[in-house]
Amino acid sequence: MQGSLLLISYTSFLAYSNMFRLKENKRKINELVCTIIVMVEEVSNTADLLYFDFLSEPRIMLKSSFNIVNPAAIMFNNPYSYDEDIDGTQLTFSSRDKYKDFIETLAKDLIAILSDSERFGLEIPKNKQKPIEYSSNPSNIDLLVNEIAKKCNTNFCVIGLPSKVINKKYYEIKARFLGENMRTQLIKDDDLKSKYIQLSKKGKSKVLYNLATAIYTKLGGTPWILSEAIAEPEAILVGIGFGKIEKGYYVGTSYVKDIYGRDIDFKIIPRFELINIETEGLYLPQNELKRLMDYLISRHSPKAIYIYKTSRFTPKEIEVFGEYTDKIALTLVYINKSKPLRAFENKSTIRRGLLVGINKAETMGSFIKMSFFLWTTGNLTVSETGKIYDHKLGTPKGLQVEVYTNSNRVNINNGYSIVNFEKEIGKQVLALTKLNWNTIEWEIREPVITTYARKAAKIAAELEKLNLGSSRVYDIRDFI
């Protein structure tokens, strides 16, 4: 069946495809559950519905390096915002007595990295490496926050706490410190110490640079950005998150990046009621959505907006968005992490960047709707050098991506037009996974624009519960 494709419906593809294998030399997709076999030499006919491709790995930019694959390169380079004035004097460390020696050693090593002119280049006083000891019971969050806030007297503190306290009270702790105008980096002191002392020198270095990068970000720095734009000029990308206050009531967040991944705006969407959450999932009420769209357009004057959510866009949301399609290029991207699709290549781990799509779309009002699967985890081979980065343990799971865009942006009767747009969005999603500044890992599953928006919304919900000022103006770095 050279050059041909056995057509299967999208419904069947979703219903039966729990696992499929790719064999690149024959381009063979073997659907294991219903044993449908599709032979593909190349997708060259617009009548072909099912296609797949491997998207190229996004590159990042540091201060003097412009084509970086692995964020761990920051271990040997200056960060992107190296020349900006980042106030290192605001950094403090705090620990309980039992772990003060460990936290002091950690602080000393971190400050050495952050102060190194060949690395982050911050000016941090030497006395900052001695942690401020707290005596409050970590389980009593009120007393803990009050004591540390008074003793630290800065706007950023790295705090060692028991892992069980962080696991149970993470969002509340972050919110309570924000109520004191403090950003925090929470460290599970018991868990980290037990693992850290067993690590090799290389392993310890990676832990330190993970923490140093997160600290640098919270101090206001930008470790890296994307080397290439992921949307047209003057476009913005917006992640929307939701945080539950109590049954039926939520807060939202709007997190905005530019086309190179730089943070340009963050906003908390005040308390609102969701009546149909059981049937509709998480959504923005129409009045709140209109306010948000009007704000984004008036604040940023974009020529295009890309809206990301991890909950499906509801008909009422799409109705509101439709009111703006004659004013602006608008694309809605729903990231579904729950689909249990796995893929293998040559009986081994799939490569990161696999996109499997259907070059078929449907009209929904003023939008064209498309859908595809994207693997943002998996092995990575650098094309220029042949260097291979191995996937972590476990079988990579694909993301399902649903896309809605202005009807004039895609020709619904042209398969190539649909495929090209799906690939552009796929590249955008893949690139957004490279912008998590809390880690130097190269392999992240979810786009940071939804990860950070959701995390911020959960903390904002705690601010609302505790009456600590969720209506204030915040920065995304207050929440990550």
Short mmCIF file of C-alpha atoms in Angstrom, two decimals:
data_model
loop_
_atom_site.label_atom_id
_atom_site.label_comp_id
_atom_site.label_asym_id
_atom_site.label_seq_id
_atom_site.Cartn_x
_atom_site.Cartn_y
_atom_site.Cartn_z
CA MET A 1 0.00 0.00 0.00
CA GLN A 2 2.81 2.38 -0.88
CA GLY A 3 1.86 6.04 -0.71
CA SER A 4 -1.60 5.23 0.57
CA LEU A 5 -3.47 5.59 3.82
CA LEU A 6 -6.23 3.42 5.26
CA LEU A 7 -8.84 5.90 6.43
CA ILE A 8 -10.34 5.52 9.89
CA SER A 9 -12.79 7.87 11.51
CA TYR A 10 -11.63 10.31 14.17
CA THR A 11 -14.17 8.80 16.56
CA SER A 12 -12.74 5.32 16.03
CA PHE A 13 -9.22 6.67 16.40
CA LEU A 14 -10.06 8.14 19.82
CA ALA A 15 -12.17 5.20 20.97
CA TYR A 16 -9.76 2.41 20.10
CA SER A 17 -6.28 3.91 20.12
CA ASN A 18 -4.93 3.21 23.58
CA MET A 19 -1.55 2.40 22.11
CA PHE A 20 0.04 2.49 18.68
CA ARG A 21 3.49 1.90 17.34
CA LEU A 22 5.46 3.89 14.81
CA LYS A 23 8.18 2.28 12.75
CA GLU A 24 9.91 5.12 10.95
CA ASN A 25 11.62 3.20 8.16
CA LYS A 26 8.24 1.93 6.89
CA ARG A 27 6.16 4.64 8.54
CA LYS A 28 3.88 2.03 9.95
CA ILE A 29 1.19 2.74 12.51
CA ASN A 30 -0.02 -0.45 14.18
CA GLU A 31 -3.15 0.16 16.27
CA LEU A 32 -2.92 -2.55 18.94
CA VAL A 33 -6.46 -2.75 20.28
CA CYS A 34 -8.44 -3.25 17.08
CA THR A 35 -5.40 -4.22 14.93
CA ILE A 36 -6.08 -1.58 12.33
CA ILE A 37 -2.91 -1.22 10.28
CA VAL A 38 -2.22 1.93 8.34
CA MET A 39 0.65 1.95 5.86
CA VAL A 40 2.04 5.38 5.05
CA GLU A 41 4.93 6.27 2.77
CA GLU A 42 4.14 9.95 2.87
CA VAL A 43 1.04 12.06 3.29
CA SER A 44 0.73 13.75 -0.07
CA ASN A 45 -2.96 13.70 -0.85
CA THR A 46 -5.45 16.12 0.65
CA ALA A 47 -7.91 13.23 0.82
CA ASP A 48 -5.71 11.55 3.42
CA LEU A 49 -7.18 12.17 6.86
CA LEU A 50 -4.62 10.74 9.27
CA TYR A 51 -1.06 12.08 9.26
CA PHE A 52 1.90 12.31 11.57
CA ASP A 53 5.09 14.32 11.77
CA PHE A 54 7.97 14.99 14.14
CA LEU A 55 8.25 18.66 15.01
CA SER A 56 11.71 20.16 15.41
CA GLU A 57 12.90 20.85 18.94
CA PRO A 58 12.42 24.50 20.05
CA ARG A 59 15.61 26.38 20.93
CA ILE A 60 16.20 28.84 23.73
CA MET A 61 18.34 31.95 24.08
CA LEU A 62 20.65 32.84 26.97
CA LYS A 63 22.68 36.05 27.16
CA SER A 64 25.23 35.11 24.51
CA SER A 65 23.96 31.75 23.26
CA PHE A 66 21.12 31.67 20.74
CA ASN A 67 20.53 28.07 19.68
CA ILE A 68 20.30 26.08 22.91
CA VAL A 69 18.37 22.80 23.16
CA ASN A 70 18.87 21.99 26.85
CA PRO A 71 18.13 24.62 29.54
CA ALA A 72 20.85 22.97 31.63
CA ALA A 73 23.23 25.04 29.47
CA ILE A 74 22.61 27.80 32.02
CA MET A 75 25.12 25.91 34.19
CA PHE A 76 27.84 27.20 31.86
CA ASN A 77 26.39 30.49 30.57
CA ASN A 78 24.94 33.79 31.72
CA PRO A 79 21.11 34.04 31.87
CA TYR A 80 19.19 36.05 29.31
CA SER A 81 18.60 39.02 31.67
CA TYR A 82 22.20 39.06 32.95
CA ASP A 83 22.64 42.76 32.20
CA GLU A 84 19.46 43.77 34.01
CA ASP A 85 19.51 45.09 37.58
CA ILE A 86 18.36 42.14 39.72
CA ASP A 87 18.42 42.90 43.44
CA GLY A 88 20.19 39.98 45.12
CA THR A 89 20.12 41.68 48.53
CA GLN A 90 16.46 40.70 48.88
CA LEU A 91 17.41 37.02 49.17
CA THR A 92 17.26 35.38 52.61
CA PHE A 93 17.20 31.80 53.90
CA SER A 94 15.28 30.44 56.87
CA SER A 95 15.32 27.04 58.56
CA ARG A 96 14.35 25.16 61.68
CA ASP A 97 17.08 24.21 64.14
CA LYS A 98 17.22 20.54 63.12
CA TYR A 99 18.23 21.37 59.54
CA LYS A 100 20.06 24.68 59.95
CA ASP A 101 23.48 23.19 59.10
CA PHE A 102 22.15 21.58 55.93
CA ILE A 103 20.31 24.74 54.84
CA GLU A 104 23.41 26.84 55.58
CA THR A 105 25.56 24.57 53.41
CA LEU A 106 22.92 24.70 50.67
CA ALA A 107 22.70 28.51 50.96
CA LYS A 108 26.47 28.85 50.73
CA ASP A 109 26.60 26.76 47.53
CA LEU A 110 23.61 28.56 46.00
CA ILE A 111 25.01 32.02 46.74
CA ALA A 112 28.34 30.99 45.20
CA ILE A 113 26.50 30.12 41.96
CA LEU A 114 24.22 33.16 42.01
CA SER A 115 27.13 35.52 42.72
CA ASP A 116 29.49 34.06 40.13
CA SER A 117 30.04 36.61 37.35
CA GLU A 118 30.43 33.71 34.89
CA ARG A 119 26.94 32.48 35.84
CA PHE A 120 24.10 34.63 37.29
CA GLY A 121 26.27 37.54 38.43
CA LEU A 122 24.13 38.80 41.33
CA GLU A 123 25.46 40.88 44.18
CA ILE A 124 24.53 39.01 47.36
CA PRO A 125 26.07 39.88 50.74
CA LYS A 126 28.10 37.02 52.26
CA ASN A 127 26.08 37.10 55.50
CA LYS A 128 22.99 35.98 53.57
CA GLN A 129 24.26 32.39 53.58
CA LYS A 130 23.51 32.04 57.30
CA PRO A 131 19.83 31.04 57.56
CA ILE A 132 17.48 32.81 59.91
CA GLU A 133 16.31 30.21 62.39
CA TYR A 134 12.62 29.96 63.25
CA SER A 135 11.25 28.29 66.38
CA SER A 136 7.53 28.13 65.52
CA ASN A 137 5.93 24.75 64.96
CA PRO A 138 5.84 24.43 61.13
CA SER A 139 2.31 23.03 61.37
CA ASN A 140 1.09 26.32 62.87
CA ILE A 141 1.15 28.32 59.65
CA ASP A 142 -0.02 31.59 61.24
CA LEU A 143 2.78 31.69 63.80
CA LEU A 144 5.35 30.43 61.30
CA VAL A 145 4.59 33.15 58.74
CA ASN A 146 4.50 35.93 61.33
CA GLU A 147 7.86 34.89 62.81
CA ILE A 148 9.70 34.47 59.51
CA ALA A 149 8.23 37.66 58.00
CA LYS A 150 9.43 39.71 61.00
CA LYS A 151 12.87 38.13 61.17
CA CYS A 152 13.66 38.10 57.44
CA ASN A 153 12.64 41.68 56.64
CA THR A 154 13.05 41.11 52.87
CA ASN A 155 10.62 40.38 50.06
CA PHE A 156 11.99 36.92 49.19
CA CYS A 157 12.88 33.98 51.42
CA VAL A 158 14.02 30.41 50.77
CA ILE A 159 12.42 28.39 53.58
CA GLY A 160 13.13 24.85 54.74
CA LEU A 161 10.00 23.07 55.97
CA PRO A 162 8.96 19.47 56.65
CA SER A 163 7.80 17.71 53.50
CA LYS A 164 4.47 16.72 55.11
CA VAL A 165 3.69 20.39 55.86
CA ILE A 166 4.50 21.50 52.30
CA ASN A 167 2.53 18.60 50.80
CA LYS A 168 -0.55 19.46 52.86
CA LYS A 169 -0.40 23.26 53.07
CA TYR A 170 1.63 24.41 50.06
CA TYR A 171 -0.90 26.85 48.57
CA GLU A 172 -1.90 28.26 51.95
CA ILE A 173 1.75 28.86 52.93
CA LYS A 174 2.46 30.65 49.64
CA ALA A 175 -0.68 32.77 50.07
CA ARG A 176 0.04 33.72 53.68
CA PHE A 177 3.54 34.88 52.83
CA LEU A 178 2.13 36.89 49.91
CA GLY A 179 -0.13 38.52 52.48
CA GLU A 180 3.13 39.73 54.06
CA ASN A 181 4.42 40.89 50.63
CA MET A 182 6.94 38.06 50.50
CA ARG A 183 7.79 35.69 47.68
CA THR A 184 8.95 32.25 48.77
CA GLN A 185 10.90 29.23 47.60
CA LEU A 186 9.76 26.31 49.75
CA ILE A 187 12.22 23.46 50.31
CA LYS A 188 11.28 20.07 51.75
CA ASP A 189 14.28 20.02 54.08
CA ASP A 190 13.95 16.43 55.33
CA ASP A 191 13.27 14.97 51.90
CA LEU A 192 15.96 17.00 50.12
CA LYS A 193 18.65 16.28 52.70
CA SER A 194 18.07 12.52 52.65
CA LYS A 195 18.39 12.48 48.84
CA TYR A 196 21.05 15.17 48.45
CA ILE A 197 23.70 13.48 50.59
CA GLN A 198 23.49 10.37 48.40
CA LEU A 199 23.93 12.21 45.11
CA SER A 200 27.05 12.32 43.01
CA LYS A 201 28.83 15.63 42.47
CA LYS A 202 27.03 15.96 39.13
CA GLY A 203 23.68 15.18 40.74
CA LYS A 204 24.22 17.77 43.47
CA SER A 205 25.20 20.35 40.87
CA LYS A 206 21.94 19.77 39.01
CA VAL A 207 19.91 20.21 42.20
CA LEU A 208 21.76 23.45 42.97
CA TYR A 209 21.20 24.88 39.49
CA ASN A 210 17.52 23.93 39.57
CA LEU A 211 17.18 25.90 42.79
CA ALA A 212 19.43 28.75 41.63
CA THR A 213 17.37 29.19 38.46
CA ALA A 214 14.11 29.25 40.42
CA ILE A 215 15.56 31.75 42.92
CA TYR A 216 16.90 33.97 40.13
CA THR A 217 13.43 33.99 38.53
CA LYS A 218 11.67 34.90 41.78
CA LEU A 219 14.15 37.73 42.30
CA GLY A 220 12.90 39.14 38.98
CA GLY A 221 15.30 37.60 36.47
CA THR A 222 14.55 35.89 33.16
CA PRO A 223 16.81 32.83 32.80
CA TRP A 224 16.13 32.27 29.08
CA ILE A 225 13.64 33.01 26.31
CA LEU A 226 12.84 31.34 22.99
CA SER A 227 15.27 31.81 20.11
CA GLU A 228 12.48 32.15 17.55
CA ALA A 229 9.05 33.76 17.68
CA ILE A 230 6.16 31.30 18.11
CA ALA A 231 3.45 33.57 16.69
CA GLU A 232 3.07 36.52 14.36
CA PRO A 233 4.41 39.97 15.38
CA GLU A 234 2.34 41.83 17.99
CA ALA A 235 0.58 38.66 19.13
CA ILE A 236 0.14 37.70 22.77
CA LEU A 237 -0.32 34.30 24.39
CA VAL A 238 -2.64 34.01 27.39
CA GLY A 239 -3.01 31.19 29.90
CA ILE A 240 -6.22 31.05 31.95
CA GLY A 241 -6.28 29.24 35.31
CA PHE A 242 -8.95 28.48 37.91
CA GLY A 243 -8.78 28.21 41.68
CA LYS A 244 -11.63 26.96 43.88
CA ILE A 245 -12.61 29.14 46.85
CA GLU A 246 -15.58 27.08 47.99
CA LYS A 247 -18.29 25.02 46.34
CA GLY A 248 -19.54 26.88 43.27
CA TYR A 249 -17.15 29.86 43.65
CA TYR A 250 -13.81 30.38 41.95
CA VAL A 251 -11.15 32.91 41.08
CA GLY A 252 -9.33 32.98 37.76
CA THR A 253 -5.95 34.11 36.49
CA SER A 254 -4.77 35.53 33.20
CA TYR A 255 -1.05 35.02 32.48
CA VAL A 256 0.34 36.74 29.36
CA LYS A 257 3.53 36.10 27.40
CA ASP A 258 4.94 37.68 24.26
CA ILE A 259 5.94 35.72 21.16
CA TYR A 260 9.41 34.93 22.60
CA GLY A 261 8.06 33.71 25.92
CA ARG A 262 8.78 36.80 28.01
CA ASP A 263 6.28 37.59 30.78
CA ILE A 264 4.37 40.78 30.03
CA ASP A 265 1.23 40.70 32.19
CA PHE A 266 -0.58 38.88 34.97
CA LYS A 267 -4.04 39.47 36.36
CA ILE A 268 -6.32 37.86 38.95
CA ILE A 269 -9.92 37.50 37.81
CA PRO A 270 -12.01 38.21 40.95
CA ARG A 271 -14.40 35.79 42.63
CA PHE A 272 -17.17 34.48 40.40
CA GLU A 273 -19.85 31.82 40.56
CA LEU A 274 -19.92 28.72 38.35
CA ILE A 275 -23.40 27.22 38.18
CA ASN A 276 -22.94 24.45 35.61
CA ILE A 277 -19.51 23.13 36.56
CA GLU A 278 -20.67 19.50 36.67
CA THR A 279 -21.73 19.60 33.03
CA GLU A 280 -19.56 22.40 31.61
CA GLY A 281 -16.30 22.02 33.53
CA LEU A 282 -14.25 25.09 34.46
CA TYR A 283 -15.11 28.18 32.43
CA LEU A 284 -15.24 31.95 32.66
CA PRO A 285 -18.73 33.48 32.94
CA GLN A 286 -19.57 35.60 29.91
CA ASN A 287 -19.36 38.93 31.75
CA GLU A 288 -15.92 38.07 33.17
CA LEU A 289 -14.70 36.84 29.81
CA LYS A 290 -15.81 40.04 28.08
CA ARG A 291 -14.01 42.10 30.74
CA LEU A 292 -10.87 40.05 30.25
CA MET A 293 -10.93 40.35 26.45
CA ASP A 294 -11.57 44.10 26.61
CA TYR A 295 -8.70 44.45 29.09
CA LEU A 296 -6.26 42.43 26.96
CA ILE A 297 -7.08 44.40 23.83
CA SER A 298 -6.95 47.82 25.48
CA ARG A 299 -3.80 47.03 27.48
CA HIS A 300 -1.73 45.32 24.78
CA SER A 301 -3.28 46.33 21.41
CA PRO A 302 -2.44 42.90 19.97
CA LYS A 303 -3.01 41.87 16.37
CA ALA A 304 -3.57 38.28 17.48
CA ILE A 305 -4.40 36.53 20.76
CA TYR A 306 -3.85 32.86 21.62
CA ILE A 307 -5.89 31.72 24.63
CA TYR A 308 -4.80 28.54 26.46
CA LYS A 309 -6.85 26.47 28.92
CA THR A 310 -6.70 22.97 30.39
CA SER A 311 -10.50 22.82 30.53
CA ARG A 312 -12.61 22.59 27.40
CA PHE A 313 -13.96 25.82 25.91
CA THR A 314 -17.71 25.92 26.51
CA PRO A 315 -20.30 27.03 23.93
CA LYS A 316 -20.95 30.22 25.93
CA GLU A 317 -17.25 31.05 26.01
CA ILE A 318 -16.99 30.45 22.27
CA GLU A 319 -20.02 32.69 21.78
CA VAL A 320 -18.24 35.56 23.57
CA PHE A 321 -14.98 34.97 21.73
CA GLY A 322 -16.95 35.04 18.49
CA GLU A 323 -17.84 38.68 19.15
CA TYR A 324 -14.15 39.57 18.75
CA THR A 325 -13.24 37.64 15.61
CA ASP A 326 -13.98 40.60 13.33
CA LYS A 327 -11.60 42.77 15.40
CA ILE A 328 -8.66 40.45 15.98
CA ALA A 329 -7.09 37.14 14.97
CA LEU A 330 -8.15 34.82 17.78
CA THR A 331 -7.07 31.24 18.47
CA LEU A 332 -8.28 29.11 21.39
CA VAL A 333 -6.13 26.16 22.50
CA TYR A 334 -7.46 23.48 24.85
CA ILE A 335 -4.78 21.21 26.34
CA ASN A 336 -6.17 17.86 27.49
CA LYS A 337 -3.66 15.89 29.56
CA SER A 338 -5.97 13.01 30.45
CA LYS A 339 -6.07 11.05 27.16
CA PRO A 340 -4.21 7.76 27.75
CA LEU A 341 -2.53 7.59 24.35
CA ARG A 342 0.95 6.10 24.28
CA ALA A 343 3.35 5.74 21.38
CA PHE A 344 6.44 3.66 20.63
CA GLU A 345 9.00 4.03 17.87
CA ASN A 346 10.96 1.01 16.65
CA LYS A 347 9.75 -0.81 19.79
CA SER A 348 11.39 1.81 21.97
CA THR A 349 10.55 5.22 23.43
CA ILE A 350 9.00 7.69 21.02
CA ARG A 351 10.76 10.92 20.14
CA ARG A 352 9.54 14.14 21.69
CA GLY A 353 7.67 16.27 19.15
CA LEU A 354 5.51 13.58 17.55
CA LEU A 355 2.29 15.12 16.20
CA VAL A 356 -0.55 12.85 15.04
CA GLY A 357 -3.45 14.69 13.45
CA ILE A 358 -6.48 14.50 11.25
CA ASN A 359 -6.42 16.91 8.33
CA LYS A 360 -10.10 17.52 8.78
CA ALA A 361 -11.85 20.43 10.46
CA GLU A 362 -15.36 21.60 11.21
CA THR A 363 -17.06 24.96 11.33
CA MET A 364 -18.40 26.23 14.66
CA GLY A 365 -19.95 29.67 14.23
CA SER A 366 -17.17 32.08 13.37
CA PHE A 367 -14.50 29.49 14.25
CA ILE A 368 -12.83 26.53 12.60
CA LYS A 369 -12.26 23.62 15.00
CA MET A 370 -9.33 21.19 14.66
CA SER A 371 -7.78 18.53 16.91
CA PHE A 372 -4.50 16.62 17.11
CA PHE A 373 -2.25 14.70 19.51
CA LEU A 374 1.19 15.91 20.52
CA TRP A 375 3.94 14.14 22.46
CA THR A 376 5.90 16.70 24.48
CA THR A 377 7.86 13.99 26.29
CA GLY A 378 10.08 11.32 24.80
CA ASN A 379 13.62 10.90 23.54
CA LEU A 380 15.34 13.84 21.89
CA THR A 381 18.04 13.71 19.21
CA VAL A 382 19.80 16.98 18.39
CA SER A 383 19.88 17.19 14.59
CA GLU A 384 23.15 19.12 14.32
CA THR A 385 25.24 16.96 16.64
CA GLY A 386 23.40 13.66 16.91
CA LYS A 387 23.45 13.97 20.71
CA ILE A 388 20.65 11.96 22.31
CA TYR A 389 18.75 12.96 25.46
CA ASP A 390 16.93 10.00 26.95
CA HIS A 391 13.36 10.20 28.20
CA LYS A 392 12.77 9.72 31.90
CA LEU A 393 11.18 6.51 33.17
CA GLY A 394 7.67 5.64 32.00
CA THR A 395 5.98 5.59 28.64
CA PRO A 396 5.41 9.06 27.15
CA LYS A 397 1.76 10.11 27.11
CA GLY A 398 0.41 12.38 24.40
CA LEU A 399 -1.54 15.58 24.90
CA GLN A 400 -4.80 16.04 23.05
CA VAL A 401 -4.94 19.56 21.63
CA GLU A 402 -8.21 21.12 20.45
CA VAL A 403 -7.91 24.34 18.48
CA TYR A 404 -10.47 26.95 17.48
CA THR A 405 -9.45 29.80 15.20
CA ASN A 406 -10.99 32.51 13.02
CA SER A 407 -12.65 30.97 9.98
CA ASN A 408 -10.57 33.17 7.65
CA ARG A 409 -7.27 31.76 8.99
CA VAL A 410 -7.79 28.21 7.72
CA ASN A 411 -9.32 26.89 4.51
CA ILE A 412 -11.59 24.13 5.76
CA ASN A 413 -11.68 22.57 2.28
CA ASN A 414 -7.90 22.42 1.97
CA GLY A 415 -6.16 19.61 3.85
CA TYR A 416 -2.77 21.30 3.57
CA SER A 417 -4.15 24.46 5.15
CA ILE A 418 -5.48 22.48 8.11
CA VAL A 419 -2.27 20.45 8.55
CA ASN A 420 -0.05 23.53 8.36
CA PHE A 421 -2.08 25.38 11.01
CA GLU A 422 -2.12 22.35 13.31
CA LYS A 423 1.65 22.09 13.00
CA GLU A 424 2.08 25.78 13.81
CA ILE A 425 0.05 25.37 16.98
CA GLY A 426 1.91 22.15 17.77
CA LYS A 427 5.22 24.01 17.54
CA GLN A 428 3.83 26.74 19.79
CA VAL A 429 2.69 24.22 22.42
CA LEU A 430 6.04 22.40 22.29
CA ALA A 431 7.96 25.68 22.66
CA LEU A 432 5.89 26.71 25.68
CA THR A 433 7.04 23.56 27.49
CA LYS A 434 10.61 24.95 27.36
CA LEU A 435 9.79 28.00 29.52
CA ASN A 436 9.39 26.55 33.00
CA TRP A 437 11.95 28.59 34.95
CA ASN A 438 11.52 26.49 38.10
CA THR A 439 13.75 23.81 36.61
CA ILE A 440 16.54 23.24 34.10
CA GLU A 441 14.90 20.05 32.78
CA TRP A 442 14.60 19.89 28.98
CA GLU A 443 11.58 17.56 29.03
CA ILE A 444 8.38 19.07 30.43
CA ARG A 445 4.94 17.73 29.48
CA GLU A 446 2.63 20.71 29.92
CA PRO A 447 3.00 24.23 28.42
CA VAL A 448 4.14 26.60 31.15
CA ILE A 449 1.44 29.11 30.26
CA THR A 450 -1.24 26.79 31.69
CA THR A 451 0.96 25.35 34.46
CA TYR A 452 1.72 28.76 35.98
CA ALA A 453 -1.80 30.13 35.42
CA ARG A 454 -3.33 27.17 37.28
CA LYS A 455 -0.81 27.29 40.13
CA ALA A 456 -1.32 31.05 40.54
CA ALA A 457 -5.11 30.60 40.58
CA LYS A 458 -4.91 28.04 43.39
CA ILE A 459 -2.81 30.44 45.48
CA ALA A 460 -5.14 33.32 44.60
CA ALA A 461 -8.06 31.22 45.85
CA GLU A 462 -6.26 30.85 49.18
CA LEU A 463 -5.74 34.63 49.29
CA GLU A 464 -9.48 35.03 48.83
CA LYS A 465 -10.32 32.47 51.52
CA LEU A 466 -7.97 34.16 53.98
CA ASN A 467 -9.06 37.69 53.02
CA LEU A 468 -5.46 38.62 52.26
CA GLY A 469 -5.93 40.87 49.26
CA SER A 470 -6.53 38.91 46.06
CA SER A 471 -7.53 42.21 44.37
CA ARG A 472 -4.01 43.64 44.63
CA VAL A 473 -1.75 43.97 41.60
CA TYR A 474 0.58 41.00 41.44
CA ASP A 475 3.35 39.59 39.26
CA ILE A 476 3.39 35.97 38.11
CA ARG A 477 6.67 35.58 40.03
CA ASP A 478 4.72 36.08 43.27
CA PHE A 479 3.04 32.73 42.64
CA ILE A 480 5.49 30.34 40.97
#
